[in-house]
PDB file of C-alpha atoms in Angstrom:
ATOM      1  CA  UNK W   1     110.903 111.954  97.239  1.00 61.00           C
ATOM      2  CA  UNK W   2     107.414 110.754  97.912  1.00 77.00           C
ATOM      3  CA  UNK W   3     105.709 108.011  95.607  1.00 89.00           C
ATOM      4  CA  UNK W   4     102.892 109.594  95.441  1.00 94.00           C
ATOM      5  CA  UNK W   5     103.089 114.100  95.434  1.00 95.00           C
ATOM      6  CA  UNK W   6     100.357 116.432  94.616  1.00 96.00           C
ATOM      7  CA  UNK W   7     100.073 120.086  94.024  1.00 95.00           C
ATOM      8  CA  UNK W   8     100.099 122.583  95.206  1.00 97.00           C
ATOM      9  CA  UNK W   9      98.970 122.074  98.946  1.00 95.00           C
ATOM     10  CA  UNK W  10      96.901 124.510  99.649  1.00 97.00           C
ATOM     11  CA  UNK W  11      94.914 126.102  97.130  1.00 97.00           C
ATOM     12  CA  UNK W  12      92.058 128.927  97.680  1.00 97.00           C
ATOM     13  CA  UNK W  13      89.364 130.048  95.272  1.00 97.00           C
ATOM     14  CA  UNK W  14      86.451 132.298  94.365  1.00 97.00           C
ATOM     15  CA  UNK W  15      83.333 130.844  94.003  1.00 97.00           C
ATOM     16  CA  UNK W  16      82.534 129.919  90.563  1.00 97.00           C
ATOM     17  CA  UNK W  17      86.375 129.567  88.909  1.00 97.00           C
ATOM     18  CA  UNK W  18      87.784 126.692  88.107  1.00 97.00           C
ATOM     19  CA  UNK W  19      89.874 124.503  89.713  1.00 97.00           C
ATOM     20  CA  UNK W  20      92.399 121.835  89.362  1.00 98.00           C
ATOM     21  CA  UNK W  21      94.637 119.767  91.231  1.00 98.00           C
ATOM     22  CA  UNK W  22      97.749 117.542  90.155  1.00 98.00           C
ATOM     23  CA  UNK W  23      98.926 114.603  91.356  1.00 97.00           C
ATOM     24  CA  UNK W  24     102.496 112.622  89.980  1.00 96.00           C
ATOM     25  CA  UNK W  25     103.615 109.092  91.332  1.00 95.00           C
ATOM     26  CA  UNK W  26     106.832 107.225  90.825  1.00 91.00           C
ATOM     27  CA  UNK W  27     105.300 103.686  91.377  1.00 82.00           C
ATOM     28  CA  UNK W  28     103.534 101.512  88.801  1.00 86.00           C
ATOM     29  CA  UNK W  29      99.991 101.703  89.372  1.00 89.00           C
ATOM     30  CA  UNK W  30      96.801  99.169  88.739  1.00 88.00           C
ATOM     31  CA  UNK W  31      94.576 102.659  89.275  1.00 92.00           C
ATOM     32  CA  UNK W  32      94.802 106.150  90.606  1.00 94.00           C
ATOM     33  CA  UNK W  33      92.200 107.106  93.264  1.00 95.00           C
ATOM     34  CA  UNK W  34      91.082 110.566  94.292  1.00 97.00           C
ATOM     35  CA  UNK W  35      88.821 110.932  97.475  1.00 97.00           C
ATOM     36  CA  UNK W  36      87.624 113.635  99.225  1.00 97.00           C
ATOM     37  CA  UNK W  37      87.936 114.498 103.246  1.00 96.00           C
ATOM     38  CA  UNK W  38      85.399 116.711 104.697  1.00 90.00           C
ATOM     39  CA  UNK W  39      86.153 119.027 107.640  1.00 83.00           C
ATOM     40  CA  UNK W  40      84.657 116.786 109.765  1.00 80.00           C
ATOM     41  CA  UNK W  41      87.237 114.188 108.865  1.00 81.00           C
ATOM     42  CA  UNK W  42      85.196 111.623 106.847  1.00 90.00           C
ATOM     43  CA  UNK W  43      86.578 110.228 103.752  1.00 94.00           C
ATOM     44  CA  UNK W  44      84.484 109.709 100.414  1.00 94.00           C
ATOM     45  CA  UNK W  45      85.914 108.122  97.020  1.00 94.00           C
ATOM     46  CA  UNK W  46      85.411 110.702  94.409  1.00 96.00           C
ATOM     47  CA  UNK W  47      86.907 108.561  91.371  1.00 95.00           C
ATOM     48  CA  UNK W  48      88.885 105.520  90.566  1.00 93.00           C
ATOM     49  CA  UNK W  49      90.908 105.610  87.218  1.00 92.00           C
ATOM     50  CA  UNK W  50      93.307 103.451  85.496  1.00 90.00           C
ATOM     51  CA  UNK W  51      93.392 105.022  81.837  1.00 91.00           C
ATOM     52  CA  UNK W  52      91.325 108.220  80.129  1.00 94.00           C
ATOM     53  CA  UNK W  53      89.101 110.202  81.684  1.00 96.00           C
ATOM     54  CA  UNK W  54      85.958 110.330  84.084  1.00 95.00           C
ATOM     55  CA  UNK W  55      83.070 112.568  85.053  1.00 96.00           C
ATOM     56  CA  UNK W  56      80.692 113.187  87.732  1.00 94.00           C
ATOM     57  CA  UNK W  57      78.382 116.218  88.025  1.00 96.00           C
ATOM     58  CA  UNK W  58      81.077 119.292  88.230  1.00 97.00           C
ATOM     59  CA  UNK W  59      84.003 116.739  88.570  1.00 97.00           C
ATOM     60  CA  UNK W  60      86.561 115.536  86.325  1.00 98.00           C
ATOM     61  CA  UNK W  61      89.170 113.426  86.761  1.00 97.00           C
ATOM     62  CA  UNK W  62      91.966 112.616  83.696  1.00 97.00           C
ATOM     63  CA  UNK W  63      94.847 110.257  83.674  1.00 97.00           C
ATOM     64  CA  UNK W  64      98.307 109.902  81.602  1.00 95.00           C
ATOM     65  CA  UNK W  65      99.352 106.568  82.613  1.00 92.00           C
ATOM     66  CA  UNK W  66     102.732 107.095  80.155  1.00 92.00           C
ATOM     67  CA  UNK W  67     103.237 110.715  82.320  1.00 94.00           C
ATOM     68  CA  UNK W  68     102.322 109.229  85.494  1.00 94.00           C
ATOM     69  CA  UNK W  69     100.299 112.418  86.153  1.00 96.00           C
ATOM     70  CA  UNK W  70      96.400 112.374  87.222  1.00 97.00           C
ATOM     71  CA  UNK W  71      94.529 115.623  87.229  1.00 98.00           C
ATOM     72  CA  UNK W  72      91.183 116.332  89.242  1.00 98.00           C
ATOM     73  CA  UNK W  73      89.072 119.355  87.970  1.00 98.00           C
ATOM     74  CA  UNK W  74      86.701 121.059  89.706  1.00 98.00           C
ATOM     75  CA  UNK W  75      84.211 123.593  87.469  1.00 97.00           C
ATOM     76  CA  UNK W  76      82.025 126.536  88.633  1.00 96.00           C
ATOM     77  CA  UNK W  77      83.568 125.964  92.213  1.00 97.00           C
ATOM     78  CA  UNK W  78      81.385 126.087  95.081  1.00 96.00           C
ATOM     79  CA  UNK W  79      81.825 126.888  98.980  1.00 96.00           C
ATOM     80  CA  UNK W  80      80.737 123.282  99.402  1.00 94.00           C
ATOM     81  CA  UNK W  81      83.481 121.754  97.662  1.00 96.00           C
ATOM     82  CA  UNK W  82      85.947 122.998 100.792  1.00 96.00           C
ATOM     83  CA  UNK W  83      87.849 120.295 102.012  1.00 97.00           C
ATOM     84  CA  UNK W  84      90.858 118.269 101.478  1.00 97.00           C
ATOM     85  CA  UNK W  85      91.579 116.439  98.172  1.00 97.00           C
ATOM     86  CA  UNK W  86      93.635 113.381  98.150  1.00 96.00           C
ATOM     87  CA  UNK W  87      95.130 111.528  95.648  1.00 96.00           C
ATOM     88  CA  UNK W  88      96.128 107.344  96.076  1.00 94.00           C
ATOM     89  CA  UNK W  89      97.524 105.464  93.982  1.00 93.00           C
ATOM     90  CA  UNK W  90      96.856 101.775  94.249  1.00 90.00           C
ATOM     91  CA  UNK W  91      99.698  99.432  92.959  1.00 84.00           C
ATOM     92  CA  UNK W  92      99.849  95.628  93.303  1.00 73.00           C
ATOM     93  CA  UNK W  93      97.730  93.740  95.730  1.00 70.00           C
ATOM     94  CA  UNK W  94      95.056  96.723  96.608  1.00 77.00           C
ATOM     95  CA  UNK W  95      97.404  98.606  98.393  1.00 83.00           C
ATOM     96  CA  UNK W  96      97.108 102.625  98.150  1.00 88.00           C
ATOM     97  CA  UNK W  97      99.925 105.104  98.985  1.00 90.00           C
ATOM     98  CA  UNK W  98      98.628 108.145  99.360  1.00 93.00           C
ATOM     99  CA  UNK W  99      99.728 111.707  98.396  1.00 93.00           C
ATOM    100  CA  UNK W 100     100.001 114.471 101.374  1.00 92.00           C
ATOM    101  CA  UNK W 101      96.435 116.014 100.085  1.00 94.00           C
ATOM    102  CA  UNK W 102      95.132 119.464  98.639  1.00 97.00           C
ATOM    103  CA  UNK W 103      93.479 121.734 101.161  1.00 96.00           C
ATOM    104  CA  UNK W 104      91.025 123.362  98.988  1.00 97.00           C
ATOM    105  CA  UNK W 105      89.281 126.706 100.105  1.00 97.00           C
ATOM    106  CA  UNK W 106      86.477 128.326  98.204  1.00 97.00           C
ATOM    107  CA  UNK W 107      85.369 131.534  99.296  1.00 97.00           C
ATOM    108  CA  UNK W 108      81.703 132.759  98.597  1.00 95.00           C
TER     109      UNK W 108
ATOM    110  CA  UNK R   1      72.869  99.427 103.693  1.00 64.00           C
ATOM    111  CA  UNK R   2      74.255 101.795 106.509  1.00 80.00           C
ATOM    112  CA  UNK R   3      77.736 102.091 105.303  1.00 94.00           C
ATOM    113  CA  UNK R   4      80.829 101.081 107.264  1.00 97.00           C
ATOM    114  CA  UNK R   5      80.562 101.221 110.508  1.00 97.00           C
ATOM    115  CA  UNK R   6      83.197 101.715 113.265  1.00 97.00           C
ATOM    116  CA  UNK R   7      83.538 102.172 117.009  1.00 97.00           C
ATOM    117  CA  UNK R   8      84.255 103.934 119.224  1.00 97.00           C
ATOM    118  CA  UNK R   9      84.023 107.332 117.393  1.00 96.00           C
ATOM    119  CA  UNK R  10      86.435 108.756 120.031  1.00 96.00           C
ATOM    120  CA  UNK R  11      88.418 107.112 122.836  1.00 97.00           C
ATOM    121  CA  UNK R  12      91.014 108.620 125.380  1.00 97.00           C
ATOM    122  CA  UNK R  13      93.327 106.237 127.411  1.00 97.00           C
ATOM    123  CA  UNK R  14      96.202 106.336 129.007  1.00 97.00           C
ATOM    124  CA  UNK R  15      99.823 104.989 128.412  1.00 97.00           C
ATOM    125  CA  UNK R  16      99.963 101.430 128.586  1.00 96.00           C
ATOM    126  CA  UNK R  17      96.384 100.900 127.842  1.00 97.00           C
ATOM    127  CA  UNK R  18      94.607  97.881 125.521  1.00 97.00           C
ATOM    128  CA  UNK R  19      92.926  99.824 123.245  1.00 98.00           C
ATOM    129  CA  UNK R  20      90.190  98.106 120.758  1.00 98.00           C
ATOM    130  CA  UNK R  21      88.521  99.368 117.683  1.00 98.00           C
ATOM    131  CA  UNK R  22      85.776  97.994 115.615  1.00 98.00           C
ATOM    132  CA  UNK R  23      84.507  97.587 112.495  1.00 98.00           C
ATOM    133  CA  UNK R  24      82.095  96.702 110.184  1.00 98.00           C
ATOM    134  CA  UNK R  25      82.309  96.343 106.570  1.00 97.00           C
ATOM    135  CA  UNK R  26      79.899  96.824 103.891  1.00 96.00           C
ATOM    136  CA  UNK R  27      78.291  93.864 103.853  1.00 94.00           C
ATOM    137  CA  UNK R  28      78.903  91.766 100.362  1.00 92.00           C
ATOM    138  CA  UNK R  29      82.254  93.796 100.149  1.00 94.00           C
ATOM    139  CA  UNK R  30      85.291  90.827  99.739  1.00 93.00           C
ATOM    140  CA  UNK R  31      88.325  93.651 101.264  1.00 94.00           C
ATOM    141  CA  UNK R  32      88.987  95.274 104.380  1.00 96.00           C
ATOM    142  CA  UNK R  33      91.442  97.951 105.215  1.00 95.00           C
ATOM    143  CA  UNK R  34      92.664  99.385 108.428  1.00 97.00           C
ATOM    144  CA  UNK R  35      94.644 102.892 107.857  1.00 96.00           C
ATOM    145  CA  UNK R  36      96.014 105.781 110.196  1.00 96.00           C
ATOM    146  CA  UNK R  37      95.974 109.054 109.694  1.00 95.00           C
ATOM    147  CA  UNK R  38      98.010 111.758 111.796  1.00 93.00           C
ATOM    148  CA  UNK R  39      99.615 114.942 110.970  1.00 89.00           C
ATOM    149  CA  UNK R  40     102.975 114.284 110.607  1.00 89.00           C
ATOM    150  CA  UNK R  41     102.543 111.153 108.592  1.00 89.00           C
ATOM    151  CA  UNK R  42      99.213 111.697 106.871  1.00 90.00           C
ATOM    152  CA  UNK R  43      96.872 108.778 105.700  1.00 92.00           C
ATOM    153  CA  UNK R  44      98.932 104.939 105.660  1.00 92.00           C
ATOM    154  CA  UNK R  45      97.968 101.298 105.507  1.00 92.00           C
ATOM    155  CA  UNK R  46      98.247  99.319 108.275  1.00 95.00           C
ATOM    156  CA  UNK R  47      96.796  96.107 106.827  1.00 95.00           C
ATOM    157  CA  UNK R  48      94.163  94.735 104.920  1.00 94.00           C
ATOM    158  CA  UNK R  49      92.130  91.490 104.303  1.00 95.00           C
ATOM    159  CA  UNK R  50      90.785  89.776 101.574  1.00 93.00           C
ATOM    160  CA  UNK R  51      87.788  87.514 102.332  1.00 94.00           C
ATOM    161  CA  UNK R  52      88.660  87.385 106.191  1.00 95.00           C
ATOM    162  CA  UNK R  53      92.172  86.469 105.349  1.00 95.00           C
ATOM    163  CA  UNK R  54      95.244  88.982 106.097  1.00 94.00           C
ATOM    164  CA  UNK R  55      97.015  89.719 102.815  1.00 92.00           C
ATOM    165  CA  UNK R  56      99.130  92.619 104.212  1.00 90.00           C
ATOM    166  CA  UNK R  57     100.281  93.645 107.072  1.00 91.00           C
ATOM    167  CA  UNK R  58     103.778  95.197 106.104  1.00 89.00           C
ATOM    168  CA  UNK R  59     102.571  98.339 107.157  1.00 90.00           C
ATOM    169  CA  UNK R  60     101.275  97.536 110.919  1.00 93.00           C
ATOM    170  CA  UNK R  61     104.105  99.253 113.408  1.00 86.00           C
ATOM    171  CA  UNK R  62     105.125  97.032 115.793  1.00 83.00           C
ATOM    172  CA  UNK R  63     104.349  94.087 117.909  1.00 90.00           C
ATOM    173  CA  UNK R  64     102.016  95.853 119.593  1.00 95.00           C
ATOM    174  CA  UNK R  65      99.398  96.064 117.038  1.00 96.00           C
ATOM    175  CA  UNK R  66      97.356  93.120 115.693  1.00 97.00           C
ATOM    176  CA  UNK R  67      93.754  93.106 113.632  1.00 97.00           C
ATOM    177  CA  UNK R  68      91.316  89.924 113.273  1.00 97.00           C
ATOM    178  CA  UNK R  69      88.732  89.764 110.756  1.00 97.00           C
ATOM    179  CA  UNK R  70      86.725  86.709 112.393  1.00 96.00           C
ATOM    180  CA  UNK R  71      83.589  86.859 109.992  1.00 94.00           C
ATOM    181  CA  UNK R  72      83.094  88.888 106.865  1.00 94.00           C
ATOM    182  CA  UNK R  73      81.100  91.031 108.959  1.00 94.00           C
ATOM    183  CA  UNK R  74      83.596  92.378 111.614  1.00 96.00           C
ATOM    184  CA  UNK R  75      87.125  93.514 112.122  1.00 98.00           C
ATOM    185  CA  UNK R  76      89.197  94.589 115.282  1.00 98.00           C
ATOM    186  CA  UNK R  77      92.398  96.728 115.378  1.00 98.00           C
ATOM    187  CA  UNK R  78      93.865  96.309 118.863  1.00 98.00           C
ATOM    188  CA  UNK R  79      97.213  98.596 120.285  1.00 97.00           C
ATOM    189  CA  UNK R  80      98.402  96.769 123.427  1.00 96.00           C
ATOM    190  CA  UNK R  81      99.984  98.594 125.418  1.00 96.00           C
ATOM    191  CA  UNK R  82      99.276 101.698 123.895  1.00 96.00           C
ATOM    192  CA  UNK R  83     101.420 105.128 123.788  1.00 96.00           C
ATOM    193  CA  UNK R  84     101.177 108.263 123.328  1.00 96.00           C
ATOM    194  CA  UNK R  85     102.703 108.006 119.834  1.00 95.00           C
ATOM    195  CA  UNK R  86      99.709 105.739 119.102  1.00 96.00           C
ATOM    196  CA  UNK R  87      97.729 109.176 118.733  1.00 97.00           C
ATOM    197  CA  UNK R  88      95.683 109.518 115.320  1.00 97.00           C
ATOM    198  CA  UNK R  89      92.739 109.012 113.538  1.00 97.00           C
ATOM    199  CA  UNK R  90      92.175 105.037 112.582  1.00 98.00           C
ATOM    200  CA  UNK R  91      89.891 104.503 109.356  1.00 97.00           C
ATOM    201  CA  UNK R  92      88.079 101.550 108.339  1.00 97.00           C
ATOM    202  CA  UNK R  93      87.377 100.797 104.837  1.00 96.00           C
ATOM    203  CA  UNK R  94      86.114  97.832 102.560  1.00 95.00           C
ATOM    204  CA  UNK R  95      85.488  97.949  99.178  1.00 92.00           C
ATOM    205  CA  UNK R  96      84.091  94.535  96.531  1.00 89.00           C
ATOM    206  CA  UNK R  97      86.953  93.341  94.053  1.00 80.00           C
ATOM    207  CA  UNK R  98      84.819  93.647  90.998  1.00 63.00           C
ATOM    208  CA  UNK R  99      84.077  97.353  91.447  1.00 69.00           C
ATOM    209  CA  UNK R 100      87.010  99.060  93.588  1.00 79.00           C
ATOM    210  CA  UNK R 101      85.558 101.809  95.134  1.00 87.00           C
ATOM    211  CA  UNK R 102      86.857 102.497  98.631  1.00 91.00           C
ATOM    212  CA  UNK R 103      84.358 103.373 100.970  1.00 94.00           C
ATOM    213  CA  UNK R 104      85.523 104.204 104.283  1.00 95.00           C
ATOM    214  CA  UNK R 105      84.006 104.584 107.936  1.00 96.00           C
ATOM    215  CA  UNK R 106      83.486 108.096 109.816  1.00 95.00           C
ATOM    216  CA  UNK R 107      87.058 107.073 111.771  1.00 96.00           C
ATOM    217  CA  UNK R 108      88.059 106.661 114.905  1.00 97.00           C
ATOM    218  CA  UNK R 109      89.674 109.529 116.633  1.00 97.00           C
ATOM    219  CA  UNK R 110      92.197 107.694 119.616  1.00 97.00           C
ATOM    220  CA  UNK R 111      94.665 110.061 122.396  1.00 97.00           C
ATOM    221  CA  UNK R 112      96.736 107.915 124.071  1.00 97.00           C
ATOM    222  CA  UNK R 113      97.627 110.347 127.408  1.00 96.00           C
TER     223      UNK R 113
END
């Protein structure tokens, strides 16, 4: 069993619904991170989390530390947001084990 | 600033090759991170430094692969000889303690032949 598993893997959408992704780990964690891969392979941080919940522009990501579960929402979906979601989680000493990503699909 | 920034972008070699990639960090940003990404194996951490020092480096393969951080300002990941197996895409990322946001480099894409 991985540390670190999302779901589901692959996920595809119609433009506008909304979206969301899970992630569970088995480790203790010092904060959850969610980034974002484009097609072309580059990696951006999204969010880093360690309790609650956090917000940016369509984006939401929530945390249940007790759970071990971290959830990133997507609203009013958009063919732009296409690309691979992956969840970290970051335990002691900075180091991040990473989940096997979401390959997200959202058709016009 | 420009971001992080690594070379080469793309490099093909052969078997048995020294191959060395660059980077560099944000500048101001106190960690650096070297990870591998391939297929099979997805996205792991190879090592990582704090303030030029190696913290970490439980997750570097073998013998054959070493990383320097001489300055805050640049970082080399070197695979001598390489192999085949070698094959994946190697990110660079740094990030400053106070904050911890990861930002990471466009990647380098290696083929060992």
């Amino acid at each position: 069993k991985n540390e670190v598993e999302q779901s589901p893997q692959n996920l595809t959408a119609q433009e506008g619904e909304f979206i969301t992704i899970n992630c569970s780990y088995s480790v203790g964690i010092s904060a959850l991170h969610w980034l974002q891969q484009h097609p072309g392979g580059g990696i951006v941080s999204l969010f880093m989390l360690s309790s609650g919940k956090k917000k940016h522009g369509r984006l939401i990501a929530t945390i249940n530390i007790q759970e071990k579960h971290s959830s990133l929402h997507i609203t009013a979906s958009h063919p732009r947001d296409s690309a691979v979601y992956i969840c970290a989680a970051e335990t002691s000493g900075s180091r991040l084990t990473f989940g096997e990503g979401t390959q997200l699909t959202v058709n016009p | 600033d420009a971001g992080v920034i690594q070379s080469p972008r793309h490099e093909v070699t052969e078997m048995g090759q020294e191959v060395t990639l660059r980077c560099k960090p944000i500048s101001g940003h106190d960690y650096l991170f070297w990870y591998r990404q391939t297929m099979m194996r997805g996205l792991e951490l190879l090592i990582y430094f704090n303030n030029n020092v190696p913290i970490d480096d439980s997750g570097m393969p073998e013998d054959r692969f070493s990383a320097k951080m001489p300055n805050a300002s640049f970082s080399t990941l070197k695979i001598q000889p390489s192999e085949p197996r070698d094959s994946a895409v190697y990110f660079c990322a740094s990030s400053f303690m106070n904050t911890g946001e990861l930002f990471f480099g466009e990647g380098s894409r290696l083929t060992v032949l």
